[in-house]
PDB file of C-alpha atoms in Angstrom:
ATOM      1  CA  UNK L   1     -11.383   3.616   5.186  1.00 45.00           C
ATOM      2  CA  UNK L   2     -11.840  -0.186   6.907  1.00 48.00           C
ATOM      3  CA  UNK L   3     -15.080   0.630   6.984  1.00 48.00           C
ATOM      4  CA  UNK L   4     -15.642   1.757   3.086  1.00 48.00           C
ATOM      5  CA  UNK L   5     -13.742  -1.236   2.448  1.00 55.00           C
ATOM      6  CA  UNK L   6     -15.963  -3.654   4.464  1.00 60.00           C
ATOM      7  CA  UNK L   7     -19.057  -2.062   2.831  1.00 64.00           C
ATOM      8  CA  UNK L   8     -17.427  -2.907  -0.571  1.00 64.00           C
ATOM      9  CA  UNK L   9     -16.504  -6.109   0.556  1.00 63.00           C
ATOM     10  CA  UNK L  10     -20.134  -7.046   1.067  1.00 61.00           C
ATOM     11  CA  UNK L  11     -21.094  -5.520  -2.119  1.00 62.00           C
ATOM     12  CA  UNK L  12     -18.844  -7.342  -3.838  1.00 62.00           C
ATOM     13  CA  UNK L  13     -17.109  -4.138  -5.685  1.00 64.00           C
ATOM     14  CA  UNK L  14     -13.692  -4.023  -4.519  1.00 70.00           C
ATOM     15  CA  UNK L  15     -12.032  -2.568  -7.496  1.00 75.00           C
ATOM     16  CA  UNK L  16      -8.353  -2.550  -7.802  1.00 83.00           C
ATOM     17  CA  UNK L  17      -5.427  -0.845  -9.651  1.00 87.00           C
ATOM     18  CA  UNK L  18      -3.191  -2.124 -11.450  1.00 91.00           C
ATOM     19  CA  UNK L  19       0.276  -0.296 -10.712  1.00 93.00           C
ATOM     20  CA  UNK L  20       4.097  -0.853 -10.973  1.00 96.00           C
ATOM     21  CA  UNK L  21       4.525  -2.063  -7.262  1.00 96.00           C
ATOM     22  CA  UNK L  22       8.190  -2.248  -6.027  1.00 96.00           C
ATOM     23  CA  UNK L  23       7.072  -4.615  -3.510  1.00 96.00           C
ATOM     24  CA  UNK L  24      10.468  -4.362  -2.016  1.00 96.00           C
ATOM     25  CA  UNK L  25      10.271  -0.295  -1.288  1.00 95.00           C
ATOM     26  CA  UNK L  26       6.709  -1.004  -0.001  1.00 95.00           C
ATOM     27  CA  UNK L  27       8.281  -3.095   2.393  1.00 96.00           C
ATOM     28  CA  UNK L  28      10.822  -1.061   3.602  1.00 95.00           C
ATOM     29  CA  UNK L  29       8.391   1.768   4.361  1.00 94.00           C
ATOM     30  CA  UNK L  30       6.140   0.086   6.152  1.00 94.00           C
ATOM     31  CA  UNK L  31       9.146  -1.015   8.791  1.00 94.00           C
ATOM     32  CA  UNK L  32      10.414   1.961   8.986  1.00 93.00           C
ATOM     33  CA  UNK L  33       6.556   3.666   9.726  1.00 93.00           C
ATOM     34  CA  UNK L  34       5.786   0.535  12.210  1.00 94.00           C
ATOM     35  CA  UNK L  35       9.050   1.316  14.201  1.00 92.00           C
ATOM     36  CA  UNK L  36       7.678   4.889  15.022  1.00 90.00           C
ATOM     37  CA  UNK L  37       4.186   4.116  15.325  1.00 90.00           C
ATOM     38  CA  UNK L  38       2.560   4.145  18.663  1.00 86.00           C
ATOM     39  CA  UNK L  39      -0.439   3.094  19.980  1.00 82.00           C
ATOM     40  CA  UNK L  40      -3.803   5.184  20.467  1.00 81.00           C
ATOM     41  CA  UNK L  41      -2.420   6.072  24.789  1.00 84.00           C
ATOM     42  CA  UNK L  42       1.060   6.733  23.226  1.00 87.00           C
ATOM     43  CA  UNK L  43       2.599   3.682  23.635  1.00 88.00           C
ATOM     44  CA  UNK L  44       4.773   2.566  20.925  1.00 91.00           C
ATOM     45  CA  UNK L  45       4.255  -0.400  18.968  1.00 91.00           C
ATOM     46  CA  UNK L  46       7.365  -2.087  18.768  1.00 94.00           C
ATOM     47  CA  UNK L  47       7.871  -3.165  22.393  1.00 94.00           C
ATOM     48  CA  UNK L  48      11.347  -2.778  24.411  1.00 94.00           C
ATOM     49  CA  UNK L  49      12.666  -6.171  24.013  1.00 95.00           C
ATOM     50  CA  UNK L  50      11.052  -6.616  20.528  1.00 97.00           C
ATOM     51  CA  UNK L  51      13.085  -5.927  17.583  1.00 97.00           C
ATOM     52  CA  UNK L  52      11.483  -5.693  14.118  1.00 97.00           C
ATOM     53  CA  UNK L  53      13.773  -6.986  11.160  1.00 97.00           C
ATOM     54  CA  UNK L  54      13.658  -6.470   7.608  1.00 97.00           C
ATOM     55  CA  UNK L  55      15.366  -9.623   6.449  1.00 96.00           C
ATOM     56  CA  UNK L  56      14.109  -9.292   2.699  1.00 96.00           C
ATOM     57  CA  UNK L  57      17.037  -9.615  -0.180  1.00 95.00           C
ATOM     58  CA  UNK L  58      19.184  -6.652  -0.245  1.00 91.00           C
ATOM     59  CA  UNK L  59      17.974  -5.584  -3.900  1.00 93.00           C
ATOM     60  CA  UNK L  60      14.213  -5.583  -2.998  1.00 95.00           C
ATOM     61  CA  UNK L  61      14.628  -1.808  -0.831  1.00 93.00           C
ATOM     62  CA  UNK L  62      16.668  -0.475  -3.977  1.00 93.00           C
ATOM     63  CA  UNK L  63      13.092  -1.157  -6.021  1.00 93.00           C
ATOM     64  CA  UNK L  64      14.563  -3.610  -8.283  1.00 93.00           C
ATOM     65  CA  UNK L  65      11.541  -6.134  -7.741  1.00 96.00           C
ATOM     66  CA  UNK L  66       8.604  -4.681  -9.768  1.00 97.00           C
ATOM     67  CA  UNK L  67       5.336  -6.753  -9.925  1.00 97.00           C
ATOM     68  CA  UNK L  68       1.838  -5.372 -10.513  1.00 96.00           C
ATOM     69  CA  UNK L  69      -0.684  -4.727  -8.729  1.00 94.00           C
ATOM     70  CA  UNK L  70      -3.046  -2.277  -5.896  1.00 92.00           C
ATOM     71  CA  UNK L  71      -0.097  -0.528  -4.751  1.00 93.00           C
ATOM     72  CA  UNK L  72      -1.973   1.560  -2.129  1.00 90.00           C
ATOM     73  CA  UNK L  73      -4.233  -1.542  -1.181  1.00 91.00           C
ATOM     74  CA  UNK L  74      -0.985  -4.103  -1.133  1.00 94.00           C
ATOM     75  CA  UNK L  75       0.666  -1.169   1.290  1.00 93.00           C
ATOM     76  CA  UNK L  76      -2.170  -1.687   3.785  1.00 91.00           C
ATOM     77  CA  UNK L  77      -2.002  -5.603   3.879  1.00 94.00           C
ATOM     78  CA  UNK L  78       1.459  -5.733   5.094  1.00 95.00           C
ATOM     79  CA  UNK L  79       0.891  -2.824   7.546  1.00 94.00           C
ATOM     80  CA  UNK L  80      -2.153  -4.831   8.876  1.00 93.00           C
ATOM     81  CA  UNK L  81      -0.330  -8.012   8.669  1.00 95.00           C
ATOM     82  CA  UNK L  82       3.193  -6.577  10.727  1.00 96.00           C
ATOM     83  CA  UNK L  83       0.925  -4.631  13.096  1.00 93.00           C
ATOM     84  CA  UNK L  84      -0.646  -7.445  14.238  1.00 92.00           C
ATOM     85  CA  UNK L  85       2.743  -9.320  14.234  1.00 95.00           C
ATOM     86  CA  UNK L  86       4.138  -6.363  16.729  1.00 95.00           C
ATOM     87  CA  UNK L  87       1.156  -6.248  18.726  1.00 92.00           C
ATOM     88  CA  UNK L  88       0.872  -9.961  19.480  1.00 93.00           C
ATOM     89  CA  UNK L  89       4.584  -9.966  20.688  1.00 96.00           C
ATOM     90  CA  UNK L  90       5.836  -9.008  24.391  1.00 95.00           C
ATOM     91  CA  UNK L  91       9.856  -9.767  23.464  1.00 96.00           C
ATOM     92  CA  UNK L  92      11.952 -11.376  21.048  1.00 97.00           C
ATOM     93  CA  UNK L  93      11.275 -10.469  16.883  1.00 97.00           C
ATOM     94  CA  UNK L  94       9.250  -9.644  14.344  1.00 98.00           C
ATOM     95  CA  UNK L  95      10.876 -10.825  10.910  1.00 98.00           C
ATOM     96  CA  UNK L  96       9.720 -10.113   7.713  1.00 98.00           C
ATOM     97  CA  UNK L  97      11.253 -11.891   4.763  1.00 98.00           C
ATOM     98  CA  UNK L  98      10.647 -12.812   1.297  1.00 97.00           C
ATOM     99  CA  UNK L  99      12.413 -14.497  -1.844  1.00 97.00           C
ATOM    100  CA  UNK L 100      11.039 -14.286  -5.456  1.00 96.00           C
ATOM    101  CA  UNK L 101      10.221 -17.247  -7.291  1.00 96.00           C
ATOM    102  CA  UNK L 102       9.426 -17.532 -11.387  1.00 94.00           C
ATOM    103  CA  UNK L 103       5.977 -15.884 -11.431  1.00 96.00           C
ATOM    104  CA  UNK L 104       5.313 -14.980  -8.010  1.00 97.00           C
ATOM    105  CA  UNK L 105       7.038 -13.204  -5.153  1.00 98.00           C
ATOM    106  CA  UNK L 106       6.391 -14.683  -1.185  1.00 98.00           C
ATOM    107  CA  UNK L 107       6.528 -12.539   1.849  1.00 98.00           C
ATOM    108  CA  UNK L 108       6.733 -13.800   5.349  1.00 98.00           C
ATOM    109  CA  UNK L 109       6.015 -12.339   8.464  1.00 98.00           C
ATOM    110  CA  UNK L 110       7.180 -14.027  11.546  1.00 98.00           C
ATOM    111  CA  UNK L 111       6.451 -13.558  15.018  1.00 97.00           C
ATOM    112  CA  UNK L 112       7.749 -14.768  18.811  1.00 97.00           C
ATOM    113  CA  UNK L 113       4.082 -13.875  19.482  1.00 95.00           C
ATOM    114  CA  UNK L 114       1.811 -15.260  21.799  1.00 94.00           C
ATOM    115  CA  UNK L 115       0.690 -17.476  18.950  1.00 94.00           C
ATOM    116  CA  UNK L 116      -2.576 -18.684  17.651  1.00 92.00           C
ATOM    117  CA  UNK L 117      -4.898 -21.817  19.255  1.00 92.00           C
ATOM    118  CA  UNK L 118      -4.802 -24.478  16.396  1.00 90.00           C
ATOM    119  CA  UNK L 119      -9.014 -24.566  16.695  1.00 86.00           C
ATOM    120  CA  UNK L 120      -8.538 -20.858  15.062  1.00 86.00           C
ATOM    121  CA  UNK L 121      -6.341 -21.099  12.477  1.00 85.00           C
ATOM    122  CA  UNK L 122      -9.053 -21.751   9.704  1.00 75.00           C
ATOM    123  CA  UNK L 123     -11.673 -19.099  11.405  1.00 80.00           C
ATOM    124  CA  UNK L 124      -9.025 -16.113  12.137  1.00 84.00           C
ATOM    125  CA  UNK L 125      -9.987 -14.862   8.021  1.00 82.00           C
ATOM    126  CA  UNK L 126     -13.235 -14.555   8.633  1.00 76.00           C
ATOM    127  CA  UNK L 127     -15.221 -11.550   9.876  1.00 70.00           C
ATOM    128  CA  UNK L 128     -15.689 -10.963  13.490  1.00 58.00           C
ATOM    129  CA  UNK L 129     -13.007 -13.534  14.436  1.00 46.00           C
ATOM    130  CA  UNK L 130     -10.910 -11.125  16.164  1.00 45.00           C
ATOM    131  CA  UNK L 131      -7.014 -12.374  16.080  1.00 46.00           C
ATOM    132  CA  UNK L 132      -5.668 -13.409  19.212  1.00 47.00           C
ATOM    133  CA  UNK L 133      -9.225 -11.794  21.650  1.00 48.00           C
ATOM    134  CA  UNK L 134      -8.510  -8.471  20.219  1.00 52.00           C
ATOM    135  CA  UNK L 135      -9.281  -5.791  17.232  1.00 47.00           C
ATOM    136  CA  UNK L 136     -12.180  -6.059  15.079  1.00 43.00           C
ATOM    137  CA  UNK L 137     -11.731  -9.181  13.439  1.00 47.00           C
ATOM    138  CA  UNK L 138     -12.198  -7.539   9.745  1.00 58.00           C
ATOM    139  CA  UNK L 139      -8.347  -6.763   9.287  1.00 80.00           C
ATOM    140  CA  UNK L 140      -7.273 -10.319   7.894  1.00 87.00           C
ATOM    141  CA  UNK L 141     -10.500 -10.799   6.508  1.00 82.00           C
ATOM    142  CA  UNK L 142     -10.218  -7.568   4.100  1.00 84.00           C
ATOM    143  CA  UNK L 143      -6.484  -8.596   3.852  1.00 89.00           C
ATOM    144  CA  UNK L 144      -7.210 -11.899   2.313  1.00 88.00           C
ATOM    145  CA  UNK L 145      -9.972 -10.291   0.217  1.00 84.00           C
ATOM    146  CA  UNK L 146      -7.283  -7.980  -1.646  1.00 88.00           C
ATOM    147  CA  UNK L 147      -4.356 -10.720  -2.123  1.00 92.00           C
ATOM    148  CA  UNK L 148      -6.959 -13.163  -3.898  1.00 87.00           C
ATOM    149  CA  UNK L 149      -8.226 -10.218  -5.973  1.00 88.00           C
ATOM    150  CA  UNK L 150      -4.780 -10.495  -7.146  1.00 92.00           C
ATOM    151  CA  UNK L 151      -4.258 -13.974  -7.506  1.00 92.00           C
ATOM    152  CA  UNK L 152      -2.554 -14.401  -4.610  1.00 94.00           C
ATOM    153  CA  UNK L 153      -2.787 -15.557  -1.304  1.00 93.00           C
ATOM    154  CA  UNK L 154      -1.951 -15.543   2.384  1.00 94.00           C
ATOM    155  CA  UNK L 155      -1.820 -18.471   4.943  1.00 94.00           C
ATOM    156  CA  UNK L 156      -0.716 -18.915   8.652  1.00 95.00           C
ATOM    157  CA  UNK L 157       1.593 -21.005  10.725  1.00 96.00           C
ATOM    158  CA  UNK L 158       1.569 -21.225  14.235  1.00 96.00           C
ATOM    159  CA  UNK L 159       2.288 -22.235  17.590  1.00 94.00           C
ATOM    160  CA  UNK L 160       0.637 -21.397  20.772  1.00 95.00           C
ATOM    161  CA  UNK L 161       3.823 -19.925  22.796  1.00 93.00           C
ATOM    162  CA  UNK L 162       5.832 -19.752  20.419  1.00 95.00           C
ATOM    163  CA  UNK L 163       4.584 -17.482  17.705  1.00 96.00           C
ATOM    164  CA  UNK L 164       3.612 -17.483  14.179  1.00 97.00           C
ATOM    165  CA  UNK L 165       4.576 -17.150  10.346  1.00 98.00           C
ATOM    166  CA  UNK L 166       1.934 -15.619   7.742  1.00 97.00           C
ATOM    167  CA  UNK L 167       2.955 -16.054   4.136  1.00 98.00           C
ATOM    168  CA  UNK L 168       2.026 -13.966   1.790  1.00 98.00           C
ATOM    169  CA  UNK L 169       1.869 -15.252  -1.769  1.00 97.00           C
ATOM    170  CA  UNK L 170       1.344 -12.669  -5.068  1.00 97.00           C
ATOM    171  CA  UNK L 171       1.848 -12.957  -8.828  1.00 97.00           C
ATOM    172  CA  UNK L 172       4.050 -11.127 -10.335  1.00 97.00           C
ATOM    173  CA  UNK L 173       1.330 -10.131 -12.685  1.00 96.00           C
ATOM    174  CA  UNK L 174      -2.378  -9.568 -11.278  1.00 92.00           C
ATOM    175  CA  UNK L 175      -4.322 -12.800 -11.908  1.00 86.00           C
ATOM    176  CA  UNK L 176      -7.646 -12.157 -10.501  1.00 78.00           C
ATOM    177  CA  UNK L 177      -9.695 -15.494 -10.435  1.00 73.00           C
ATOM    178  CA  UNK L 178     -12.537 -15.689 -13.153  1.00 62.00           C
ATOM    179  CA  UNK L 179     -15.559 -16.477 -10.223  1.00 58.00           C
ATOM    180  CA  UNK L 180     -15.649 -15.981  -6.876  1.00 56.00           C
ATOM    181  CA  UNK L 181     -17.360 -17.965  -4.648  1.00 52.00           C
ATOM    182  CA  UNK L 182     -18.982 -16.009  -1.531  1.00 51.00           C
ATOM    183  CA  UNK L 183     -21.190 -16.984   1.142  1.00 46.00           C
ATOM    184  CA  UNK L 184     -23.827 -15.553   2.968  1.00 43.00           C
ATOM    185  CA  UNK L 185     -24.759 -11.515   2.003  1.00 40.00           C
ATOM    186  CA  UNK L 186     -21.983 -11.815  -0.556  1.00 44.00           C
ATOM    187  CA  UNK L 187     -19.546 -12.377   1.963  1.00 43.00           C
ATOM    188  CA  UNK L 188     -17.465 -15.722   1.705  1.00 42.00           C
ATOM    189  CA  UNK L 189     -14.103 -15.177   1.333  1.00 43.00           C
ATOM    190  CA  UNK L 190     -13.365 -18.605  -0.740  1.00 39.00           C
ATOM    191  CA  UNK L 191     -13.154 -20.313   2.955  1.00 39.00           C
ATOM    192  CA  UNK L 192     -15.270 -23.484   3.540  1.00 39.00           C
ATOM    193  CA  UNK L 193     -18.918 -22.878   3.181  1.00 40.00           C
ATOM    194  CA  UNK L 194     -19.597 -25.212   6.179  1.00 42.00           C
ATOM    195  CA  UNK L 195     -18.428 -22.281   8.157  1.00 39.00           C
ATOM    196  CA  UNK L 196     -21.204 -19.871   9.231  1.00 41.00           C
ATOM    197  CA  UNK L 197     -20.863 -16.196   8.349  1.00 40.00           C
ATOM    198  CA  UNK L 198     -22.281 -14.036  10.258  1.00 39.00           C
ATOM    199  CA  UNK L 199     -24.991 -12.063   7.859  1.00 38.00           C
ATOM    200  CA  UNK L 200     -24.364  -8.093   7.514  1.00 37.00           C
ATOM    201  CA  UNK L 201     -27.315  -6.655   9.692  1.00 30.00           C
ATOM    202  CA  UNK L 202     -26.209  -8.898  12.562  1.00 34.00           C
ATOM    203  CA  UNK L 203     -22.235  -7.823  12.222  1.00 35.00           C
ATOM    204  CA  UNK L 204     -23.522  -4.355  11.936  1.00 34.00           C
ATOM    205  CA  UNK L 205     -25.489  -4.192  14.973  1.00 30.00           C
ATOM    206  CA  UNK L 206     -22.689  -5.352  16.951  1.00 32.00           C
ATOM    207  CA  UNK L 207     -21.090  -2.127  16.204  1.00 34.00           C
ATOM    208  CA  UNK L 208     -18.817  -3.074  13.034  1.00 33.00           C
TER     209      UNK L 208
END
């Protein structure tokens, strides 16, 4: 499916729907899936010593918070975005939180991680910058691709030692932006165009 998606990506055709998303509910399941999950040898994700919190307002899980958007797609980017959070941490938590504001609704995830080197902290959206020396380096990449399809957004706050914090922005209604700028093959990702992307034939010969 990561793999459809990047080929859309470069296309340019992401399409999304436009559901009722009880972005609460969605959060709740996808703590309650990491907790079990294990790793491909059978390890499990959510270390001993590492506890994984849902710290969200009470009324979110009961599905009172509706906004609208990919509800399928927005599923995936906080999987992607707590995986990495559990994977990246040896002890301590993994917090995920959120309050809702006028027209938008912000999720945080927060790690006691191994954190990020400040000389990545711009690059880690981009393609083949794998987070942290490990994965593919396309899982925040299509994960920012699907929050700005909605109008929203995600950023990253970190630490080296000490962990990190990605917020997660979204409208309560979808507010896709009227252009988008891309780079290089159609792949830019609204980052700064000073940065090279690596074209599609090379990323795919390198076994993407």
């Amino acid at each position: 499916e990561q793999t459809f998606t990047f080929a859309d990506l470069l296309a340019g055709r992401l399409k999304l729907c436009e559901d009722d998303v009880q972005i609460g509910v969605a959060i709740l399941e996808v703590s309650i899936m990491l907790n079990f999950a294990k790793d491909k040898d059978g390890t499990k994700l959510v270390k001993e010593g590492v506890e994984l919190v849902n710290e969200c307002p009470g009324n979110w899980a009961s599905g009172e918070l509706v906004i609208k958007g990919d509800d399928v797609r927005l599923s995936r980017v906080l999987y992607h975005v707590v995986h990495n959070a559990l994977t990246f941490t040896e002890a301590g938590t993994v917090k995920l939180s959120g309050e809702e504001q006028d027209d938008c609704v912000i999720v945080r995830v927060s790690d006691t991680g191994c954190g990020i080197a400040a000389e990545d902290l711009e690059r880690i959206f981009l393609p083949k910058i794998a987070l942290r020396g490990k994965g593919s380096g396309l899982g925040l990449c299509i994960c920012k691709e699907i929050l700005v399809l909605h109008g929203g957004s995600i950023t990253v706050e970190s630490e080296v030692g000490k962990g990190s914090t990605f917020t997660i922005k979204l409208p309560k209604q979808m507010n896709p932006p009227q252009e988008l700028l891309r780079g290089p093959e159609g792949f830019g990702l609204y980052l700064d165009e000073s940065i090279p992307v690596p074209c599609a034939r090379v990323m795919m010969k390198r076994g993407v």
